[in-house]
């Protein structure tokens, strides 16, 4: 079960990085370890098949070249055949999320995960989807080397032509979670980008008529944060009248990281519960049932386990 810390927050000195815990489990990620991982770069060039997640299912193959035009139009997955097409697609997307699957014709795992890309392209109109066949030509191999791709299937996420996240050997559930997490065009969850944004939200919901604020604090490359985010989206829609859901990535900028330190956030995801201008408590972890129970409890609903 995910750890629960219900200690009321108070104004405490910021924690130095050296004091952060390094424990990593399936429900939360150490803030320091995750942030340090962001700075690591890979320098491999050979394309190899990646191990598939146990949740990868399906047998539909990557579309053949003769069917590219029709299927790309119907499925909104654009297959690119040159570096120029790839760069042009990233530029045209501007600040929208671009999800790129790097695949190979000999990779069964690439063929198995592709149907999930197709379904997501139909459902997520605010996200652009590209397919790069790494063994199609020497130019495509060069593109994979440029982007640091050495195994397929590999998924890279771009915004404003910058790579913000990447995964390999994942299954459909993780891919869906990643797209929802990084797509962030979800009006039901408010996206906060600084301490000032947090303070403005708290002030707006202050008073007798103010709603409970659930602030989801995470990191861009945090697996448990991605895992729990679809639940946050569903709850934000079903509880819109009584609860405000907001999200902040602590590693987005210095202001966000400073806010995490001041709030003594050590592991992510951490959910802060704020009512009438006061931080009433927190929940650390990605357990869906536990999160729902904590939200109900801070709404004044009696919850028994």
Tab-separated table of C-alpha atoms in Angstrom:
chain	number	residue	atom	x	y	z
A	1	UNK	CA	0.000	0.000	0.000
A	2	UNK	CA	1.237	3.462	-0.774
A	3	UNK	CA	2.627	5.504	2.088
A	4	UNK	CA	0.259	8.024	3.677
A	5	UNK	CA	1.447	11.091	5.519
A	6	UNK	CA	-1.372	13.053	7.133
A	7	UNK	CA	0.840	15.439	9.135
A	8	UNK	CA	-0.366	19.014	8.784
A	9	UNK	CA	2.092	21.128	6.866
A	10	UNK	CA	3.740	24.114	8.493
A	11	UNK	CA	6.295	26.689	7.370
A	12	UNK	CA	9.580	24.811	7.497
A	13	UNK	CA	13.010	25.557	6.043
A	14	UNK	CA	13.613	24.235	2.548
A	15	UNK	CA	15.174	20.786	2.527
A	16	UNK	CA	18.664	20.534	0.984
A	17	UNK	CA	19.015	18.028	-1.841
A	18	UNK	CA	21.323	15.913	0.333
A	19	UNK	CA	18.486	15.235	2.792
A	20	UNK	CA	16.088	13.796	0.206
A	21	UNK	CA	15.344	10.092	0.594
A	22	UNK	CA	16.375	7.813	-2.256
A	23	UNK	CA	13.789	5.041	-1.777
A	24	UNK	CA	11.946	4.111	-4.957
A	25	UNK	CA	8.972	1.736	-4.954
A	26	UNK	CA	6.008	1.003	-7.215
A	27	UNK	CA	3.834	3.765	-5.763
A	28	UNK	CA	6.159	6.739	-5.574
A	29	UNK	CA	9.493	8.023	-6.873
A	30	UNK	CA	12.259	9.817	-5.000
A	31	UNK	CA	12.292	13.445	-6.111
A	32	UNK	CA	16.092	13.641	-6.188
A	33	UNK	CA	16.619	10.352	-8.006
A	34	UNK	CA	14.008	11.169	-10.617
A	35	UNK	CA	15.382	14.658	-11.214
A	36	UNK	CA	18.921	13.290	-11.562
A	37	UNK	CA	17.704	10.762	-14.134
A	38	UNK	CA	16.427	13.614	-16.313
A	39	UNK	CA	19.977	14.741	-16.993
A	40	UNK	CA	21.214	11.377	-18.317
A	41	UNK	CA	21.666	11.053	-22.101
A	42	UNK	CA	22.051	7.946	-24.161
A	43	UNK	CA	24.808	7.687	-26.804
A	44	UNK	CA	24.026	4.419	-28.611
A	45	UNK	CA	23.404	4.091	-32.337
A	46	UNK	CA	22.485	0.475	-33.221
A	47	UNK	CA	18.769	-0.215	-33.569
A	48	UNK	CA	17.694	-3.364	-31.733
A	49	UNK	CA	14.323	-4.846	-30.757
A	50	UNK	CA	13.250	-3.753	-27.275
A	51	UNK	CA	11.671	-6.135	-24.823
A	52	UNK	CA	7.919	-5.861	-24.834
A	53	UNK	CA	5.854	-5.168	-21.741
A	54	UNK	CA	3.720	-8.071	-20.568
A	55	UNK	CA	0.650	-5.912	-21.249
A	56	UNK	CA	1.448	-5.571	-24.973
A	57	UNK	CA	-1.290	-7.303	-26.966
A	58	UNK	CA	-2.633	-7.531	-30.490
A	59	UNK	CA	-1.325	-8.737	-33.843
A	60	UNK	CA	-2.199	-5.943	-36.277
A	61	UNK	CA	0.885	-5.070	-38.331
A	62	UNK	CA	2.368	-1.716	-39.152
A	63	UNK	CA	0.685	-0.535	-42.372
A	64	UNK	CA	2.455	-1.343	-45.637
A	65	UNK	CA	3.913	1.455	-47.710
A	66	UNK	CA	1.224	1.068	-50.402
A	67	UNK	CA	-1.492	1.823	-47.865
A	68	UNK	CA	0.315	4.693	-46.130
A	69	UNK	CA	-1.631	7.594	-47.655
A	70	UNK	CA	-5.123	6.284	-46.952
A	71	UNK	CA	-4.396	4.860	-43.511
A	72	UNK	CA	-2.437	7.918	-42.380
A	73	UNK	CA	-5.407	10.106	-43.331
A	74	UNK	CA	-7.935	7.848	-41.620
A	75	UNK	CA	-5.890	7.172	-38.497
A	76	UNK	CA	-4.089	10.513	-38.127
A	77	UNK	CA	-0.752	8.689	-37.875
A	78	UNK	CA	1.685	10.349	-40.257
A	79	UNK	CA	4.428	8.102	-41.602
A	80	UNK	CA	7.498	10.171	-42.408
A	81	UNK	CA	10.061	9.126	-45.026
A	82	UNK	CA	12.753	11.795	-44.640
A	83	UNK	CA	14.480	13.968	-42.072
A	84	UNK	CA	12.905	17.021	-43.700
A	85	UNK	CA	9.391	15.589	-43.265
A	86	UNK	CA	10.148	14.739	-39.648
A	87	UNK	CA	11.454	18.196	-38.758
A	88	UNK	CA	8.622	19.890	-40.664
A	89	UNK	CA	6.031	17.879	-38.715
A	90	UNK	CA	7.580	18.912	-35.396
A	91	UNK	CA	7.631	22.571	-36.463
A	92	UNK	CA	4.019	22.481	-37.646
A	93	UNK	CA	2.847	21.083	-34.294
A	94	UNK	CA	4.250	24.129	-32.453
A	95	UNK	CA	3.488	23.611	-28.736
A	96	UNK	CA	1.160	20.645	-29.239
A	97	UNK	CA	2.362	17.239	-28.105
A	98	UNK	CA	3.922	15.071	-30.829
A	99	UNK	CA	4.202	11.327	-30.176
A	100	UNK	CA	6.681	9.504	-32.414
A	101	UNK	CA	6.870	5.735	-32.661
A	102	UNK	CA	10.228	4.513	-33.940
A	103	UNK	CA	9.651	1.047	-35.390
A	104	UNK	CA	11.240	-1.541	-37.662
A	105	UNK	CA	9.713	-3.932	-40.189
A	106	UNK	CA	11.297	-6.962	-38.486
A	107	UNK	CA	10.034	-6.067	-34.992
A	108	UNK	CA	6.933	-7.993	-33.909
A	109	UNK	CA	6.641	-5.736	-30.873
A	110	UNK	CA	6.429	-2.701	-33.171
A	111	UNK	CA	3.578	-4.380	-35.010
A	112	UNK	CA	1.759	-5.245	-31.786
A	113	UNK	CA	1.850	-1.754	-30.268
A	114	UNK	CA	0.920	0.098	-33.458
A	115	UNK	CA	-2.880	-0.496	-33.138
A	116	UNK	CA	-2.759	1.412	-29.832
A	117	UNK	CA	-1.162	4.360	-31.665
A	118	UNK	CA	-4.002	4.215	-34.180
A	119	UNK	CA	-6.705	4.274	-31.492
A	120	UNK	CA	-5.006	7.118	-29.660
A	121	UNK	CA	-4.739	9.125	-32.878
A	122	UNK	CA	-8.504	8.863	-33.294
A	123	UNK	CA	-9.262	9.788	-29.687
A	124	UNK	CA	-6.713	12.558	-29.038
A	125	UNK	CA	-7.321	15.373	-31.476
A	126	UNK	CA	-4.890	17.676	-29.667
A	127	UNK	CA	-1.927	15.316	-30.161
A	128	UNK	CA	0.062	14.656	-33.343
A	129	UNK	CA	1.299	11.107	-34.076
A	130	UNK	CA	4.269	10.195	-36.285
A	131	UNK	CA	5.642	6.818	-37.386
A	132	UNK	CA	9.319	6.405	-38.263
A	133	UNK	CA	10.428	3.079	-39.763
A	134	UNK	CA	14.069	2.972	-38.717
A	135	UNK	CA	15.077	0.332	-41.261
A	136	UNK	CA	13.309	1.924	-44.232
A	137	UNK	CA	16.371	3.697	-45.594
A	138	UNK	CA	19.796	4.951	-44.638
A	139	UNK	CA	18.249	8.397	-44.090
A	140	UNK	CA	15.815	6.963	-41.529
A	141	UNK	CA	18.684	5.135	-39.825
A	142	UNK	CA	20.528	8.440	-39.631
A	143	UNK	CA	17.450	10.075	-38.105
A	144	UNK	CA	17.304	7.366	-35.434
A	145	UNK	CA	20.975	7.910	-34.651
A	146	UNK	CA	20.385	11.660	-34.418
A	147	UNK	CA	17.504	11.160	-31.991
A	148	UNK	CA	19.399	8.600	-29.890
A	149	UNK	CA	17.200	5.626	-30.799
A	150	UNK	CA	18.911	2.239	-30.460
A	151	UNK	CA	15.960	-0.098	-29.807
A	152	UNK	CA	12.445	-0.378	-31.178
A	153	UNK	CA	9.614	0.072	-30.550
A	154	UNK	CA	10.644	3.363	-29.003
A	155	UNK	CA	8.313	6.284	-28.237
A	156	UNK	CA	9.542	9.865	-28.012
A	157	UNK	CA	7.395	12.828	-26.969
A	158	UNK	CA	8.135	16.297	-28.334
A	159	UNK	CA	6.848	19.808	-27.655
A	160	UNK	CA	8.081	22.899	-29.458
A	161	UNK	CA	10.620	20.641	-31.243
A	162	UNK	CA	12.121	19.596	-27.900
A	163	UNK	CA	12.116	16.003	-26.683
A	164	UNK	CA	10.410	15.952	-23.295
A	165	UNK	CA	10.007	12.222	-22.633
A	166	UNK	CA	10.792	8.811	-24.087
A	167	UNK	CA	9.888	5.178	-23.469
A	168	UNK	CA	10.733	1.816	-25.000
A	169	UNK	CA	9.320	-1.705	-24.682
A	170	UNK	CA	6.059	-0.459	-23.146
A	171	UNK	CA	2.512	-1.793	-23.450
A	172	UNK	CA	-0.750	-0.072	-24.424
A	173	UNK	CA	-1.709	0.959	-20.872
A	174	UNK	CA	1.561	2.811	-20.318
A	175	UNK	CA	1.388	4.446	-23.751
A	176	UNK	CA	-2.144	5.712	-23.087
A	177	UNK	CA	-1.088	7.046	-19.684
A	178	UNK	CA	1.921	8.822	-21.178
A	179	UNK	CA	-0.162	10.513	-23.886
A	180	UNK	CA	-2.714	11.746	-21.348
A	181	UNK	CA	0.006	12.917	-18.956
A	182	UNK	CA	2.079	14.856	-21.475
A	183	UNK	CA	-0.776	15.990	-23.729
A	184	UNK	CA	-2.049	18.210	-20.883
A	185	UNK	CA	-4.831	19.756	-22.984
A	186	UNK	CA	-7.371	18.811	-20.319
A	187	UNK	CA	-9.464	21.728	-19.159
A	188	UNK	CA	-10.740	19.827	-16.112
A	189	UNK	CA	-7.240	19.740	-14.600
A	190	UNK	CA	-5.613	23.123	-14.159
A	191	UNK	CA	-1.966	23.227	-15.230
A	192	UNK	CA	0.221	25.244	-12.848
A	193	UNK	CA	3.676	26.438	-13.853
A	194	UNK	CA	4.928	28.500	-10.903
A	195	UNK	CA	4.438	29.300	-7.214
A	196	UNK	CA	2.399	32.331	-8.286
A	197	UNK	CA	-0.030	30.043	-10.121
A	198	UNK	CA	-0.505	27.972	-6.962
A	199	UNK	CA	-1.070	31.034	-4.795
A	200	UNK	CA	-3.599	32.469	-7.263
A	201	UNK	CA	-5.550	29.184	-7.278
A	202	UNK	CA	-5.570	28.999	-3.467
A	203	UNK	CA	-6.765	32.598	-3.207
A	204	UNK	CA	-9.505	31.997	-5.772
A	205	UNK	CA	-10.913	29.042	-3.817
A	206	UNK	CA	-10.648	30.703	-0.409
A	207	UNK	CA	-13.772	31.268	1.664
A	208	UNK	CA	-16.931	29.429	2.638
A	209	UNK	CA	-17.919	28.838	-0.986
A	210	UNK	CA	-14.457	27.687	-1.990
A	211	UNK	CA	-13.918	24.140	-3.200
A	212	UNK	CA	-11.384	21.597	-2.024
A	213	UNK	CA	-8.196	21.909	-4.095
A	214	UNK	CA	-6.304	18.704	-4.914
A	215	UNK	CA	-2.829	19.598	-6.171
A	216	UNK	CA	-1.058	16.754	-8.004
A	217	UNK	CA	2.699	17.325	-7.716
A	218	UNK	CA	4.948	15.186	-9.889
A	219	UNK	CA	7.892	15.059	-12.262
A	220	UNK	CA	7.978	14.870	-16.047
A	221	UNK	CA	9.597	11.428	-16.149
A	222	UNK	CA	7.887	9.846	-13.137
A	223	UNK	CA	6.324	6.456	-13.861
A	224	UNK	CA	3.914	6.430	-10.889
A	225	UNK	CA	2.861	10.018	-11.738
A	226	UNK	CA	1.925	8.872	-15.241
A	227	UNK	CA	0.186	5.788	-13.865
A	228	UNK	CA	-2.182	7.700	-11.583
A	229	UNK	CA	-2.918	10.621	-13.941
A	230	UNK	CA	-5.806	8.952	-15.857
A	231	UNK	CA	-7.522	8.554	-12.466
A	232	UNK	CA	-6.942	12.251	-11.752
A	233	UNK	CA	-8.563	13.122	-15.091
A	234	UNK	CA	-11.632	10.977	-14.385
A	235	UNK	CA	-12.035	12.391	-10.882
A	236	UNK	CA	-11.654	15.973	-12.157
A	237	UNK	CA	-14.651	15.443	-14.435
A	238	UNK	CA	-16.854	13.601	-11.946
A	239	UNK	CA	-16.114	15.976	-9.028
A	240	UNK	CA	-16.009	19.246	-10.960
A	241	UNK	CA	-18.652	20.910	-8.798
A	242	UNK	CA	-16.987	20.269	-5.446
A	243	UNK	CA	-13.261	19.679	-6.078
A	244	UNK	CA	-10.647	21.564	-8.125
A	245	UNK	CA	-7.837	19.413	-9.517
A	246	UNK	CA	-4.529	20.986	-10.479
A	247	UNK	CA	-1.143	19.661	-11.521
A	248	UNK	CA	2.432	20.894	-11.260
A	249	UNK	CA	5.631	19.265	-12.525
A	250	UNK	CA	8.328	20.138	-10.034
A	251	UNK	CA	11.123	19.875	-12.588
A	252	UNK	CA	9.507	22.293	-15.049
A	253	UNK	CA	11.463	25.290	-13.734
A	254	UNK	CA	13.244	26.660	-10.659
A	255	UNK	CA	10.073	28.191	-9.236
A	256	UNK	CA	8.317	24.829	-9.234
A	257	UNK	CA	11.289	23.020	-7.703
A	258	UNK	CA	11.561	25.663	-4.988
A	259	UNK	CA	7.862	25.217	-4.223
A	260	UNK	CA	8.368	21.445	-3.821
A	261	UNK	CA	11.243	21.984	-1.408
A	262	UNK	CA	9.292	24.519	0.645
A	263	UNK	CA	6.363	22.090	0.887
A	264	UNK	CA	8.729	19.298	2.029
A	265	UNK	CA	7.803	17.178	-0.981
A	266	UNK	CA	10.282	14.302	-0.941
A	267	UNK	CA	8.561	11.686	-3.102
A	268	UNK	CA	6.245	11.982	-6.066
A	269	UNK	CA	3.460	11.803	-6.840
A	270	UNK	CA	2.355	13.820	-3.828
A	271	UNK	CA	-1.199	15.142	-3.581
A	272	UNK	CA	-1.721	18.242	-1.439
A	273	UNK	CA	-5.232	18.858	-0.084
A	274	UNK	CA	-6.008	22.575	0.285
A	275	UNK	CA	-9.197	24.014	1.763
A	276	UNK	CA	-10.059	27.630	2.530
A	277	UNK	CA	-6.471	28.757	2.029
A	278	UNK	CA	-4.919	26.097	4.274
A	279	UNK	CA	-3.011	22.952	3.336
A	280	UNK	CA	-4.877	20.327	5.344
A	281	UNK	CA	-2.800	17.249	4.492
A	282	UNK	CA	-1.195	15.129	1.810
A	283	UNK	CA	-1.206	11.717	0.215
A	284	UNK	CA	1.983	10.190	-1.223
A	285	UNK	CA	1.663	7.425	-3.791
A	286	UNK	CA	-0.225	6.273	-6.873
A	287	UNK	CA	-2.880	4.013	-5.342
A	288	UNK	CA	-6.174	4.856	-7.034
A	289	UNK	CA	-8.427	3.642	-4.227
A	290	UNK	CA	-6.367	5.333	-1.534
A	291	UNK	CA	-6.402	8.624	-3.451
A	292	UNK	CA	-10.185	8.558	-3.825
A	293	UNK	CA	-10.542	7.756	-0.124
A	294	UNK	CA	-8.330	10.661	0.907
A	295	UNK	CA	-10.217	13.102	-1.316
A	296	UNK	CA	-13.530	12.016	0.160
A	297	UNK	CA	-12.124	12.283	3.672
A	298	UNK	CA	-10.984	15.871	3.137
A	299	UNK	CA	-14.414	16.644	1.720
A	300	UNK	CA	-15.843	15.589	5.071
A	301	UNK	CA	-17.089	12.181	3.928
A	302	UNK	CA	-16.540	9.431	6.489
A	303	UNK	CA	-14.409	6.682	4.927
A	304	UNK	CA	-13.776	3.266	6.507
A	305	UNK	CA	-11.180	0.771	5.347
